[in-house]
Structures are given as C-alpha cells and as structure tokens.
Amino acid sequence: MQGEPQAVEVSATSTRQGALPNTESVRQAALAASWRRDRAVARRRLAWRWAGWYLWRSLPYLLVAGALLATGVYLWHAGTVPSGPRRIVTETAPTPSTPLTFHPDKQLHSQEP
C-alpha cells in the first residue's frame, strides 16, 4: 500500500555509542508496529460486525428451525412412550381340547367311602 510505513529492524546488541539506532529509525519501527496492530484490530472488529449482522439477520430463521426441531423430537418421543399405566399381559395355560364335564352326582368336598 502506498503511504504505509516500512518496518525497520532495530538491534541493540552492542553498547557502543555509535551502535545505538537513531531517533528516526526508532520512530519508523514504532509506527510500523502501531500500523500492524491497527490493521489487526480493524480486521477483527470488521469480522465481529459481519458476524453480528449475519446472526441478527438469520436469528428468526434459527429460532423457527429450533422450534420445528424441538417439536419433531417431542412428537417422536411422545409416539414411542405409551401414556398412562402399562398393561401387563400374562400367558394363560393352554385350554384342554375336550370340554369339561360336570357330574351332578359327585359333590365337592365330600369324602367317598
């Protein structure tokens, strides 16, 4: 980009008076670092703004989709779980193939000689 400050490498490895960077190179390095931070913050803020805008625009659709999904899950679950008390059916003994006959001359609880 035009007008963007150029990064300048600043090194302070030597303690000699002549090895210290001049004020212009320090200023340029600070401007370059500030420019990079500013660009990163601007990109992050722009990304958050777009994300918020898309979320705000799609929020009604997301709520409707969530309600439909919850209703479907509720109806599916309500169809699989029986309501009310459960009825237990036990197996009965098989019925004899010949019908029972009653003899009127024999009484119950009587002792025969």
Coordinates of N, CA and C in Angstrom, one line a residue:
M1 N 0.8 -1.2 0.0 CA 0.0 0.0 0.0 C 0.9 1.2 0.0
Q2 N 0.3 2.2 -0.6 CA 1.1 3.5 -0.7 C 0.9 4.3 0.7
G3 N 2.0 4.8 1.2 CA 2.0 5.6 2.4 C 2.1 4.7 3.6
E4 N 2.2 3.4 3.5 CA 2.4 2.5 4.6 C 3.8 2.6 5.1
P5 N 4.0 2.8 6.4 CA 5.4 2.8 6.9 C 6.1 1.5 6.8
Q6 N 7.4 1.6 6.5 CA 8.2 0.4 6.3 C 8.8 0.0 7.6
A7 N 8.8 -1.3 7.8 CA 9.4 -1.9 9.1 C 10.9 -1.7 9.0
V8 N 11.4 -1.3 10.1 CA 12.9 -1.1 10.3 C 13.3 -2.0 11.4
E9 N 14.4 -2.7 11.2 CA 14.9 -3.6 12.2 C 15.8 -2.8 13.1
V10 N 15.5 -2.9 14.4 CA 16.2 -2.2 15.4 C 17.0 -3.2 16.3
S11 N 18.3 -3.1 16.4 CA 19.1 -4.0 17.1 C 19.9 -3.2 18.1
A12 N 19.9 -3.7 19.4 CA 20.6 -3.1 20.4 C 21.6 -4.1 21.0
T13 N 22.3 -4.8 20.2 CA 23.2 -5.8 20.7 C 24.5 -5.2 21.2
S14 N 24.9 -4.1 20.7 CA 26.1 -3.5 21.1 C 25.9 -2.4 22.1
T15 N 26.8 -2.1 23.0 CA 26.6 -1.0 23.9 C 27.5 0.2 23.5
R16 N 28.1 0.2 22.3 CA 28.9 1.3 21.9 C 27.9 2.4 21.5
Q17 N 28.4 3.6 21.7 CA 27.6 4.8 21.4 C 27.2 4.9 19.9
G18 N 28.0 4.4 19.0 CA 27.7 4.5 17.6 C 26.7 3.4 17.2
A19 N 26.5 2.4 17.9 CA 25.6 1.3 17.5 C 24.2 1.6 17.9
L20 N 23.9 2.6 18.7 CA 22.5 2.9 19.0 C 21.8 3.4 17.8
P21 N 20.5 3.0 17.7 CA 19.8 3.5 16.5 C 19.4 5.0 16.6
N22 N 19.3 5.6 15.5 CA 18.9 7.0 15.5 C 17.5 7.1 15.8
T23 N 17.0 8.3 16.1 CA 15.6 8.5 16.6 C 14.6 8.3 15.4
E24 N 15.1 8.5 14.2 CA 14.2 8.3 13.1 C 13.9 6.9 12.8
S25 N 14.9 6.0 13.0 CA 14.6 4.6 12.8 C 13.8 4.0 13.9
V26 N 13.9 4.5 15.1 CA 13.1 4.1 16.2 C 11.6 4.5 16.0
R27 N 11.5 5.7 15.5 CA 10.2 6.3 15.2 C 9.5 5.5 14.1
Q28 N 10.2 5.1 13.1 CA 9.7 4.3 12.0 C 9.3 2.9 12.4
A29 N 10.1 2.3 13.3 CA 9.8 1.0 13.8 C 8.5 1.0 14.7
A30 N 8.4 2.1 15.5 CA 7.2 2.2 16.3 C 6.0 2.4 15.5
L31 N 6.1 3.2 14.4 CA 5.0 3.5 13.5 C 4.6 2.2 12.8
A32 N 5.5 1.4 12.4 CA 5.2 0.1 11.7 C 4.5 -0.8 12.6
A33 N 5.0 -0.9 13.9 CA 4.3 -1.8 14.8 C 2.9 -1.3 15.1
S34 N 2.7 0.0 15.3 CA 1.4 0.5 15.5 C 0.5 0.3 14.3
W35 N 1.0 0.4 13.1 CA 0.2 0.2 11.9 C -0.2 -1.3 11.9
R36 N 0.7 -2.2 12.2 CA 0.3 -3.6 12.1 C -0.8 -3.9 13.2
R37 N -0.7 -3.4 14.4 CA -1.7 -3.6 15.4 C -3.0 -3.0 15.0
D38 N -3.0 -1.8 14.4 CA -4.2 -1.1 14.0 C -4.9 -1.9 12.9
R39 N -4.2 -2.5 12.0 CA -4.8 -3.3 10.9 C -5.4 -4.6 11.5
A40 N -4.7 -5.2 12.4 CA -5.2 -6.4 13.0 C -6.5 -6.1 13.8
V41 N -6.5 -5.0 14.5 CA -7.7 -4.7 15.3 C -8.9 -4.3 14.3
A42 N -8.6 -3.6 13.3 CA -9.6 -3.3 12.3 C -10.2 -4.5 11.7
R43 N -9.4 -5.5 11.3 CA -9.9 -6.8 10.7 C -10.7 -7.5 11.7
R44 N -10.3 -7.6 13.0 CA -11.1 -8.3 14.0 C -12.4 -7.6 14.2
R45 N -12.4 -6.3 14.3 CA -13.7 -5.6 14.5 C -14.6 -5.8 13.3
L46 N -14.1 -5.7 12.2 CA -14.9 -5.9 11.0 C -15.5 -7.3 10.9
A47 N -14.7 -8.3 11.3 CA -15.2 -9.7 11.3 C -16.4 -9.8 12.4
W48 N -16.2 -9.2 13.5 CA -17.3 -9.3 14.6 C -18.5 -8.6 14.1
R49 N -18.3 -7.4 13.4 CA -19.5 -6.7 12.9 C -20.3 -7.6 11.9
W50 N -19.6 -8.2 10.9 CA -20.2 -9.0 9.9 C -20.9 -10.2 10.6
A51 N -20.2 -10.8 11.6 CA -20.8 -12.0 12.3 C -22.1 -11.6 13.0
G52 N -22.1 -10.4 13.6 CA -23.3 -9.9 14.3 C -24.4 -9.6 13.3
W53 N -24.0 -9.0 12.2 CA -25.0 -8.7 11.2 C -25.7 -10.0 10.7
Y54 N -24.9 -11.0 10.3 CA -25.5 -12.2 9.8 C -26.3 -12.9 10.9
L55 N -25.8 -12.9 12.1 CA -26.6 -13.5 13.2 C -27.9 -12.8 13.4
W56 N -27.9 -11.5 13.4 CA -29.2 -10.7 13.5 C -30.1 -11.0 12.4
R57 N -29.6 -11.1 11.2 CA -30.5 -11.4 10.0 C -31.0 -12.8 10.0
S58 N -30.2 -13.8 10.5 CA -30.7 -15.2 10.5 C -31.3 -15.6 11.8
L59 N -31.4 -14.8 12.8 CA -31.9 -15.2 14.1 C -33.4 -15.7 14.0
P60 N -34.3 -15.0 13.3 CA -35.7 -15.6 13.2 C -35.7 -16.9 12.5
Y61 N -34.9 -17.1 11.5 CA -34.9 -18.4 10.9 C -34.3 -19.5 11.8
L62 N -33.3 -19.2 12.6 CA -32.7 -20.1 13.5 C -33.7 -20.5 14.6
L63 N -34.5 -19.5 15.1 CA -35.5 -19.8 16.1 C -36.6 -20.7 15.6
V64 N -37.0 -20.4 14.3 CA -38.1 -21.3 13.7 C -37.5 -22.7 13.5
A65 N -36.3 -22.8 13.0 CA -35.7 -24.1 12.8 C -35.6 -24.9 14.1
G66 N -35.2 -24.2 15.2 CA -35.0 -24.8 16.5 C -36.4 -25.2 17.1
A67 N -37.4 -24.4 16.9 CA -38.8 -24.8 17.3 C -39.3 -26.0 16.6
L68 N -39.1 -26.0 15.3 CA -39.5 -27.2 14.5 C -38.8 -28.5 14.9
L69 N -37.5 -28.3 15.1 CA -36.7 -29.5 15.6 C -37.2 -30.0 16.9
A70 N -37.4 -29.1 17.9 CA -37.9 -29.4 19.2 C -39.3 -30.1 19.1
T71 N -40.2 -29.5 18.3 CA -41.5 -30.1 18.1 C -41.4 -31.5 17.5
G72 N -40.5 -31.7 16.6 CA -40.4 -33.0 16.0 C -39.9 -34.1 17.0
V73 N -38.9 -33.6 17.8 CA -38.3 -34.5 18.8 C -39.4 -34.9 19.8
Y74 N -40.2 -33.9 20.2 CA -41.3 -34.1 21.2 C -42.3 -35.1 20.6
L75 N -42.7 -34.9 19.4 CA -43.7 -35.8 18.8 C -43.2 -37.2 18.6
W76 N -41.9 -37.3 18.2 CA -41.4 -38.6 18.0 C -41.3 -39.3 19.4
H77 N -40.9 -38.6 20.4 CA -40.8 -39.2 21.7 C -42.1 -39.5 22.3
A78 N -43.1 -38.7 22.0 CA -44.5 -39.0 22.5 C -45.1 -40.2 21.9
G79 N -44.7 -40.5 20.6 CA -45.2 -41.6 19.9 C -44.6 -42.9 20.4
T80 N -43.4 -42.9 20.9 CA -42.8 -44.1 21.3 C -43.0 -44.5 22.8
V81 N -43.4 -43.6 23.6 CA -43.6 -43.8 25.0 C -45.1 -43.9 25.2
P82 N -45.6 -45.0 25.7 CA -47.1 -45.1 26.0 C -47.5 -44.2 27.1
S83 N -48.6 -43.6 27.0 CA -49.1 -42.7 28.1 C -50.0 -43.5 29.0
G84 N -50.0 -43.2 30.3 CA -50.9 -43.9 31.2 C -50.2 -45.1 31.7
P85 N -51.0 -45.9 32.6 CA -50.4 -47.1 33.1 C -50.2 -48.2 32.1
R86 N -49.2 -49.0 32.3 CA -48.9 -50.0 31.3 C -49.7 -51.3 31.7
R87 N -50.2 -52.0 30.7 CA -51.0 -53.2 30.9 C -50.1 -54.4 30.7
I88 N -50.1 -55.2 31.7 CA -49.2 -56.4 31.6 C -50.1 -57.6 31.3
V89 N -49.7 -58.3 30.2 CA -50.4 -59.5 29.8 C -49.6 -60.7 30.2
T90 N -50.2 -61.6 30.9 CA -49.6 -62.8 31.3 C -50.1 -64.0 30.4
E91 N -49.3 -64.9 30.2 CA -49.7 -66.1 29.4 C -50.6 -66.9 30.2
T92 N -51.6 -67.4 29.6 CA -52.6 -68.3 30.3 C -52.3 -69.8 29.9
A93 N -52.7 -70.7 30.8 CA -52.5 -72.1 30.5 C -53.3 -72.5 29.3
P94 N -52.7 -73.4 28.5 CA -53.5 -73.8 27.3 C -54.8 -74.5 27.7
T95 N -55.8 -74.3 27.0 CA -57.1 -74.9 27.3 C -57.1 -76.3 26.8
P96 N -57.8 -77.3 27.5 CA -57.9 -78.7 27.0 C -58.7 -78.8 25.8
S97 N -58.4 -79.8 25.0 CA -59.1 -79.9 23.7 C -60.5 -80.5 23.9
T98 N -60.7 -81.2 25.0 CA -62.1 -81.7 25.3 C -62.8 -80.8 26.3
P99 N -64.0 -80.6 26.2 CA -64.7 -79.7 27.2 C -64.8 -80.4 28.5
L100 N -64.9 -79.6 29.6 CA -65.1 -80.2 30.9 C -66.5 -80.7 31.1
T101 N -66.6 -81.8 31.8 CA -68.0 -82.3 32.1 C -68.2 -82.3 33.6
F102 N -69.4 -81.9 34.0 CA -69.7 -81.9 35.4 C -70.6 -83.1 35.7
H103 N -70.4 -83.8 36.7 CA -71.2 -84.9 37.1 C -72.1 -84.4 38.3
P104 N -73.4 -84.4 38.2 CA -74.2 -83.9 39.3 C -74.2 -84.8 40.5
D105 N -73.9 -86.1 40.3 CA -73.9 -87.0 41.5 C -72.7 -86.8 42.4
K106 N -71.7 -86.2 41.9 CA -70.5 -86.0 42.7 C -70.5 -84.6 43.3
Q107 N -70.3 -84.5 44.5 CA -70.3 -83.2 45.2 C -68.9 -82.8 45.6
L108 N -68.6 -81.6 45.6 CA -67.3 -81.1 46.0 C -67.2 -81.3 47.5
H109 N -66.0 -81.5 48.0 CA -65.7 -81.6 49.4 C -66.4 -82.7 50.1
S110 N -66.7 -83.7 49.4 CA -67.3 -84.8 50.1 C -66.3 -86.0 50.1
Q111 N -66.4 -86.7 51.1 CA -65.5 -87.9 51.2 C -66.2 -89.1 50.8
E112 N -65.6 -89.8 49.9 CA -66.3 -91.1 49.4 C -65.8 -92.3 50.3
P113 N -66.7 -93.2 50.6 CA -66.3 -94.4 51.4 C -65.4 -95.4 50.7

